[in-house]
Every structure is written in C-alpha cells, then in structure tokens.
Amino acid sequence: MNGIDYFKRAEQLAERVASGTCNPDDAPAVAAAAQTFATLALAAATADATAFKRELARANGVEPPAPSSIDPAAFAAAYLD
C-alpha cells in the first residue's frame, strides 16, 4: 500500500462508523483502525512528500507538478534568520 491507499482505507472505515453501517459493538475498533490507516497515510506523506504529491495528482487525474530547483542553503537561510 502507498499513502493514497492508506488514506482511502481510512476514509472508508471512518465512513462506516459515521454512517452506522457497522455493528455498534465493533464501532470503536473500526474507528481505531481508521485512525491507524490515517496515521500510516500521514507517515507515508511525511516520509516522501514529493512522491506522495505526485501519486495524489496522478490518482486525481492531474499532471504531477514539475520538480522544483530550490537551493537548500538559500531556503534555510531565508527561514532561519
């Protein structure tokens, strides 16, 4: 699974709880599973934000953004002063 897959699964599980289509006794476990999948989606996005953005763009049928050419030293200097 990738970040998008984790996010979609989290969304499906959360919807089951919100709509009441799951057994009320199982709702806390399903909600916990949804939160776990959401956390995994966040971890995947944090681990490689650029790849996640490209995957998300492709999943939505949009052309992925071109890679940027930011100078890390200049970027850090602008925000660390």
mmCIF file of N, CA and C in Angstrom:
data_model
loop_
_atom_site.group_PDB
_atom_site.id
_atom_site.type_symbol
_atom_site.label_atom_id
_atom_site.label_comp_id
_atom_site.label_asym_id
_atom_site.label_seq_id
_atom_site.Cartn_x
_atom_site.Cartn_y
_atom_site.Cartn_z
ATOM 1 N N MET A 1 0.837 -1.183 0.000
ATOM 2 C CA MET A 1 0.000 0.000 0.000
ATOM 3 C C MET A 1 0.883 1.248 0.000
ATOM 4 N N ASN A 2 0.359 2.298 -0.592
ATOM 5 C CA ASN A 2 1.056 3.579 -0.541
ATOM 6 C C ASN A 2 0.196 4.561 0.259
ATOM 7 N N GLY A 3 0.639 5.798 0.359
ATOM 8 C CA GLY A 3 -0.066 6.791 1.162
ATOM 9 C C GLY A 3 -1.504 6.994 0.742
ATOM 10 N N ILE A 4 -1.744 6.989 -0.558
ATOM 11 C CA ILE A 4 -3.105 7.195 -1.058
ATOM 12 C C ILE A 4 -3.999 6.018 -0.674
ATOM 13 N N ASP A 5 -3.462 4.807 -0.789
ATOM 14 C CA ASP A 5 -4.235 3.618 -0.415
ATOM 15 C C ASP A 5 -4.582 3.644 1.074
ATOM 16 N N TYR A 6 -3.620 4.023 1.897
ATOM 17 C CA TYR A 6 -3.888 4.121 3.337
ATOM 18 C C TYR A 6 -4.969 5.166 3.609
ATOM 19 N N PHE A 7 -4.879 6.301 2.933
ATOM 20 C CA PHE A 7 -5.869 7.361 3.133
ATOM 21 C C PHE A 7 -7.258 6.905 2.718
ATOM 22 N N LYS A 8 -7.357 6.260 1.563
ATOM 23 C CA LYS A 8 -8.659 5.786 1.080
ATOM 24 C C LYS A 8 -9.266 4.773 2.044
ATOM 25 N N ARG A 9 -8.437 3.872 2.571
ATOM 26 C CA ARG A 9 -8.941 2.869 3.524
ATOM 27 C C ARG A 9 -9.408 3.544 4.810
ATOM 28 N N ALA A 10 -8.657 4.528 5.284
ATOM 29 C CA ALA A 10 -9.063 5.270 6.479
ATOM 30 C C ALA A 10 -10.400 5.949 6.249
ATOM 31 N N GLU A 11 -10.562 6.528 5.077
ATOM 32 C CA GLU A 11 -11.806 7.216 4.744
ATOM 33 C C GLU A 11 -12.988 6.245 4.699
ATOM 34 N N GLN A 12 -12.770 5.059 4.131
ATOM 35 C CA GLN A 12 -13.829 4.056 4.059
ATOM 36 C C GLN A 12 -14.255 3.606 5.460
ATOM 37 N N LEU A 13 -13.269 3.336 6.308
ATOM 38 C CA LEU A 13 -13.585 2.875 7.659
ATOM 39 C C LEU A 13 -14.279 3.958 8.471
ATOM 40 N N ALA A 14 -13.811 5.185 8.348
ATOM 41 C CA ALA A 14 -14.443 6.289 9.075
ATOM 42 C C ALA A 14 -15.885 6.485 8.606
ATOM 43 N N GLU A 15 -16.126 6.322 7.326
ATOM 44 C CA GLU A 15 -17.482 6.452 6.796
ATOM 45 C C GLU A 15 -18.394 5.357 7.345
ATOM 46 N N ARG A 16 -17.872 4.132 7.499
ATOM 47 C CA ARG A 16 -18.676 3.046 8.067
ATOM 48 C C ARG A 16 -19.123 3.386 9.480
ATOM 49 N N VAL A 17 -18.212 3.965 10.259
ATOM 50 C CA VAL A 17 -18.555 4.331 11.634
ATOM 51 C C VAL A 17 -19.545 5.486 11.637
ATOM 52 N N ALA A 18 -19.286 6.506 10.833
ATOM 53 C CA ALA A 18 -20.132 7.696 10.812
ATOM 54 C C ALA A 18 -21.542 7.394 10.316
ATOM 55 N N SER A 19 -21.666 6.499 9.360
ATOM 56 C CA SER A 19 -22.981 6.192 8.802
ATOM 57 C C SER A 19 -23.740 5.158 9.619
ATOM 58 N N GLY A 20 -23.046 4.499 10.544
ATOM 59 C CA GLY A 20 -23.700 3.491 11.373
ATOM 60 C C GLY A 20 -23.901 2.160 10.682
ATOM 61 N N THR A 21 -23.181 1.904 9.585
ATOM 62 C CA THR A 21 -23.355 0.645 8.869
ATOM 63 C C THR A 21 -22.582 -0.511 9.483
ATOM 64 N N CYS A 22 -21.718 -0.221 10.441
ATOM 65 C CA CYS A 22 -21.013 -1.315 11.105
ATOM 66 C C CYS A 22 -21.729 -1.630 12.425
ATOM 67 N N ASN A 23 -21.482 -2.802 12.932
ATOM 68 C CA ASN A 23 -22.057 -3.229 14.198
ATOM 69 C C ASN A 23 -21.656 -2.236 15.291
ATOM 70 N N PRO A 24 -22.603 -1.748 16.098
ATOM 71 C CA PRO A 24 -22.261 -0.777 17.151
ATOM 72 C C PRO A 24 -21.191 -1.279 18.117
ATOM 73 N N ASP A 25 -21.145 -2.587 18.332
ATOM 74 C CA ASP A 25 -20.116 -3.140 19.215
ATOM 75 C C ASP A 25 -18.729 -3.075 18.575
ATOM 76 N N ASP A 26 -18.697 -3.066 17.252
ATOM 77 C CA ASP A 26 -17.427 -3.014 16.523
ATOM 78 C C ASP A 26 -16.985 -1.592 16.214
ATOM 79 N N ALA A 27 -17.853 -0.619 16.417
ATOM 80 C CA ALA A 27 -17.557 0.767 16.027
ATOM 81 C C ALA A 27 -16.251 1.297 16.636
ATOM 82 N N PRO A 28 -15.967 1.065 17.925
ATOM 83 C CA PRO A 28 -14.691 1.573 18.455
ATOM 84 C C PRO A 28 -13.469 0.956 17.765
ATOM 85 N N ALA A 29 -13.534 -0.330 17.454
ATOM 86 C CA ALA A 29 -12.407 -0.993 16.785
ATOM 87 C C ALA A 29 -12.267 -0.498 15.349
ATOM 88 N N VAL A 30 -13.381 -0.284 14.669
ATOM 89 C CA VAL A 30 -13.335 0.210 13.288
ATOM 90 C C VAL A 30 -12.806 1.644 13.275
ATOM 91 N N ALA A 31 -13.236 2.452 14.248
ATOM 92 C CA ALA A 31 -12.726 3.823 14.342
ATOM 93 C C ALA A 31 -11.229 3.828 14.627
ATOM 94 N N ALA A 32 -10.767 2.921 15.474
ATOM 95 C CA ALA A 32 -9.334 2.828 15.764
ATOM 96 C C ALA A 32 -8.559 2.393 14.522
ATOM 97 N N ALA A 33 -9.135 1.483 13.753
ATOM 98 C CA ALA A 33 -8.475 1.054 12.510
ATOM 99 C C ALA A 33 -8.406 2.217 11.523
ATOM 100 N N ALA A 34 -9.484 3.002 11.443
ATOM 101 C CA ALA A 34 -9.478 4.171 10.555
ATOM 102 C C ALA A 34 -8.381 5.137 10.967
ATOM 103 N N GLN A 35 -8.242 5.359 12.258
ATOM 104 C CA GLN A 35 -7.198 6.266 12.746
ATOM 105 C C GLN A 35 -5.812 5.711 12.440
ATOM 106 N N THR A 36 -5.649 4.401 12.564
ATOM 107 C CA THR A 36 -4.361 3.779 12.256
ATOM 108 C C THR A 36 -4.009 3.967 10.784
ATOM 109 N N PHE A 37 -4.977 3.730 9.907
ATOM 110 C CA PHE A 37 -4.711 3.909 8.477
ATOM 111 C C PHE A 37 -4.429 5.375 8.151
ATOM 112 N N ALA A 38 -5.119 6.293 8.816
ATOM 113 C CA ALA A 38 -4.849 7.716 8.597
ATOM 114 C C ALA A 38 -3.437 8.073 9.043
ATOM 115 N N THR A 39 -3.002 7.493 10.151
ATOM 116 C CA THR A 39 -1.635 7.729 10.635
ATOM 117 C C THR A 39 -0.609 7.178 9.655
ATOM 118 N N LEU A 40 -0.889 6.000 9.097
ATOM 119 C CA LEU A 40 0.017 5.428 8.104
ATOM 120 C C LEU A 40 0.073 6.291 6.847
ATOM 121 N N ALA A 41 -1.059 6.870 6.460
ATOM 122 C CA ALA A 41 -1.073 7.770 5.304
ATOM 123 C C ALA A 41 -0.225 8.998 5.582
ATOM 124 N N LEU A 42 -0.340 9.527 6.785
ATOM 125 C CA LEU A 42 0.465 10.696 7.160
ATOM 126 C C LEU A 42 1.948 10.346 7.182
ATOM 127 N N ALA A 43 2.277 9.183 7.712
ATOM 128 C CA ALA A 43 3.685 8.758 7.745
ATOM 129 C C ALA A 43 4.234 8.605 6.332
ATOM 130 N N ALA A 44 3.444 8.038 5.444
ATOM 131 C CA ALA A 44 3.894 7.883 4.057
ATOM 132 C C ALA A 44 4.097 9.238 3.405
ATOM 133 N N ALA A 45 3.192 10.171 3.679
ATOM 134 C CA ALA A 45 3.315 11.513 3.101
ATOM 135 C C ALA A 45 4.527 12.240 3.657
ATOM 136 N N THR A 46 4.775 12.075 4.931
ATOM 137 C CA THR A 46 5.909 12.738 5.572
ATOM 138 C C THR A 46 7.225 12.133 5.105
ATOM 139 N N ALA A 47 7.242 10.831 4.918
ATOM 140 C CA ALA A 47 8.466 10.152 4.516
ATOM 141 C C ALA A 47 8.936 10.608 3.141
ATOM 142 N N ASP A 48 8.016 10.815 2.252
ATOM 143 C CA ASP A 48 8.397 11.249 0.914
ATOM 144 C C ASP A 48 7.294 12.130 0.349
ATOM 145 N N ALA A 49 7.279 13.372 0.762
ATOM 146 C CA ALA A 49 6.215 14.297 0.393
ATOM 147 C C ALA A 49 6.128 14.508 -1.110
ATOM 148 N N THR A 50 7.255 14.565 -1.779
ATOM 149 C CA THR A 50 7.244 14.797 -3.222
ATOM 150 C C THR A 50 6.586 13.642 -3.952
ATOM 151 N N ALA A 51 6.965 12.428 -3.616
ATOM 152 C CA ALA A 51 6.364 11.261 -4.266
ATOM 153 C C ALA A 51 4.879 11.178 -3.941
ATOM 154 N N PHE A 52 4.511 11.494 -2.707
ATOM 155 C CA PHE A 52 3.106 11.459 -2.318
ATOM 156 C C PHE A 52 2.292 12.459 -3.137
ATOM 157 N N LYS A 53 2.837 13.668 -3.317
ATOM 158 C CA LYS A 53 2.129 14.683 -4.107
ATOM 159 C C LYS A 53 1.943 14.222 -5.547
ATOM 160 N N ARG A 54 2.962 13.597 -6.102
ATOM 161 C CA ARG A 54 2.855 13.102 -7.476
ATOM 162 C C ARG A 54 1.824 11.991 -7.569
ATOM 163 N N GLU A 55 1.833 11.050 -6.591
ATOM 164 C CA GLU A 55 0.857 9.969 -6.585
ATOM 165 C C GLU A 55 -0.562 10.518 -6.436
ATOM 166 N N LEU A 56 -0.712 11.510 -5.570
ATOM 167 C CA LEU A 56 -2.022 12.117 -5.359
ATOM 168 C C LEU A 56 -2.517 12.804 -6.630
ATOM 169 N N ALA A 57 -1.630 13.509 -7.303
ATOM 170 C CA ALA A 57 -2.003 14.172 -8.553
ATOM 171 C C ALA A 57 -2.426 13.138 -9.594
ATOM 172 N N ARG A 58 -1.649 12.065 -9.721
ATOM 173 C CA ARG A 58 -1.996 11.019 -10.690
ATOM 174 C C ARG A 58 -3.318 10.350 -10.328
ATOM 175 N N ALA A 59 -3.542 10.105 -9.038
ATOM 176 C CA ALA A 59 -4.790 9.472 -8.598
ATOM 177 C C ALA A 59 -5.990 10.351 -8.902
ATOM 178 N N ASN A 60 -5.791 11.656 -8.923
ATOM 179 C CA ASN A 60 -6.870 12.596 -9.223
ATOM 180 C C ASN A 60 -6.924 12.965 -10.706
ATOM 181 N N GLY A 61 -6.096 12.317 -11.518
ATOM 182 C CA GLY A 61 -6.106 12.563 -12.952
ATOM 183 C C GLY A 61 -5.505 13.889 -13.354
ATOM 184 N N VAL A 62 -4.581 14.392 -12.541
ATOM 185 C CA VAL A 62 -3.945 15.682 -12.798
ATOM 186 C C VAL A 62 -2.477 15.437 -13.130
ATOM 187 N N GLU A 63 -1.929 16.293 -13.964
ATOM 188 C CA GLU A 63 -0.499 16.198 -14.290
ATOM 189 C C GLU A 63 0.313 16.519 -13.037
ATOM 190 N N PRO A 64 1.241 15.631 -12.641
ATOM 191 C CA PRO A 64 2.065 15.915 -11.454
ATOM 192 C C PRO A 64 2.905 17.168 -11.647
ATOM 193 N N PRO A 65 3.133 17.915 -10.569
ATOM 194 C CA PRO A 65 3.949 19.122 -10.679
ATOM 195 C C PRO A 65 5.393 18.787 -11.038
ATOM 196 N N ALA A 66 6.035 19.704 -11.740
ATOM 197 C CA ALA A 66 7.437 19.523 -12.102
ATOM 198 C C ALA A 66 8.303 19.650 -10.857
ATOM 199 N N PRO A 67 9.416 18.941 -10.814
ATOM 200 C CA PRO A 67 10.310 19.071 -9.666
ATOM 201 C C PRO A 67 10.818 20.500 -9.531
ATOM 202 N N SER A 68 10.941 20.939 -8.305
ATOM 203 C CA SER A 68 11.434 22.303 -8.086
ATOM 204 C C SER A 68 12.948 22.282 -7.938
ATOM 205 N N SER A 69 13.546 23.434 -8.171
ATOM 206 C CA SER A 69 15.003 23.543 -8.046
ATOM 207 C C SER A 69 15.326 24.573 -6.964
ATOM 208 N N ILE A 70 14.977 24.242 -5.745
ATOM 209 C CA ILE A 70 15.227 25.134 -4.615
ATOM 210 C C ILE A 70 16.626 24.859 -4.070
ATOM 211 N N ASP A 71 17.356 25.930 -3.849
ATOM 212 C CA ASP A 71 18.680 25.808 -3.232
ATOM 213 C C ASP A 71 18.460 25.632 -1.731
ATOM 214 N N PRO A 72 18.799 24.464 -1.161
ATOM 215 C CA PRO A 72 18.536 24.218 0.254
ATOM 216 C C PRO A 72 19.194 25.235 1.183
ATOM 217 N N ALA A 73 20.388 25.662 0.860
ATOM 218 C CA ALA A 73 21.075 26.628 1.724
ATOM 219 C C ALA A 73 20.359 27.983 1.734
ATOM 220 N N ALA A 74 19.931 28.440 0.552
ATOM 221 C CA ALA A 74 19.216 29.713 0.469
ATOM 222 C C ALA A 74 17.857 29.617 1.150
ATOM 223 N N PHE A 75 17.193 28.468 0.998
ATOM 224 C CA PHE A 75 15.908 28.252 1.634
ATOM 225 C C PHE A 75 16.055 28.288 3.154
ATOM 226 N N ALA A 76 17.049 27.590 3.672
ATOM 227 C CA ALA A 76 17.280 27.561 5.121
ATOM 228 C C ALA A 76 17.648 28.943 5.630
ATOM 229 N N ALA A 77 18.492 29.660 4.895
ATOM 230 C CA ALA A 77 18.913 30.991 5.334
ATOM 231 C C ALA A 77 17.720 31.943 5.412
ATOM 232 N N ALA A 78 16.790 31.818 4.495
ATOM 233 C CA ALA A 78 15.615 32.695 4.483
ATOM 234 C C ALA A 78 14.719 32.475 5.692
ATOM 235 N N TYR A 79 14.691 31.252 6.192
ATOM 236 C CA TYR A 79 13.790 30.948 7.297
ATOM 237 C C TYR A 79 14.479 30.846 8.653
ATOM 238 N N LEU A 80 15.784 30.784 8.663
ATOM 239 C CA LEU A 80 16.493 30.651 9.934
ATOM 240 C C LEU A 80 17.051 31.982 10.458
ATOM 241 N N ASP A 81 16.914 33.045 9.692
ATOM 242 C CA ASP A 81 17.418 34.339 10.151
ATOM 243 C C ASP A 81 16.463 34.975 11.127
#
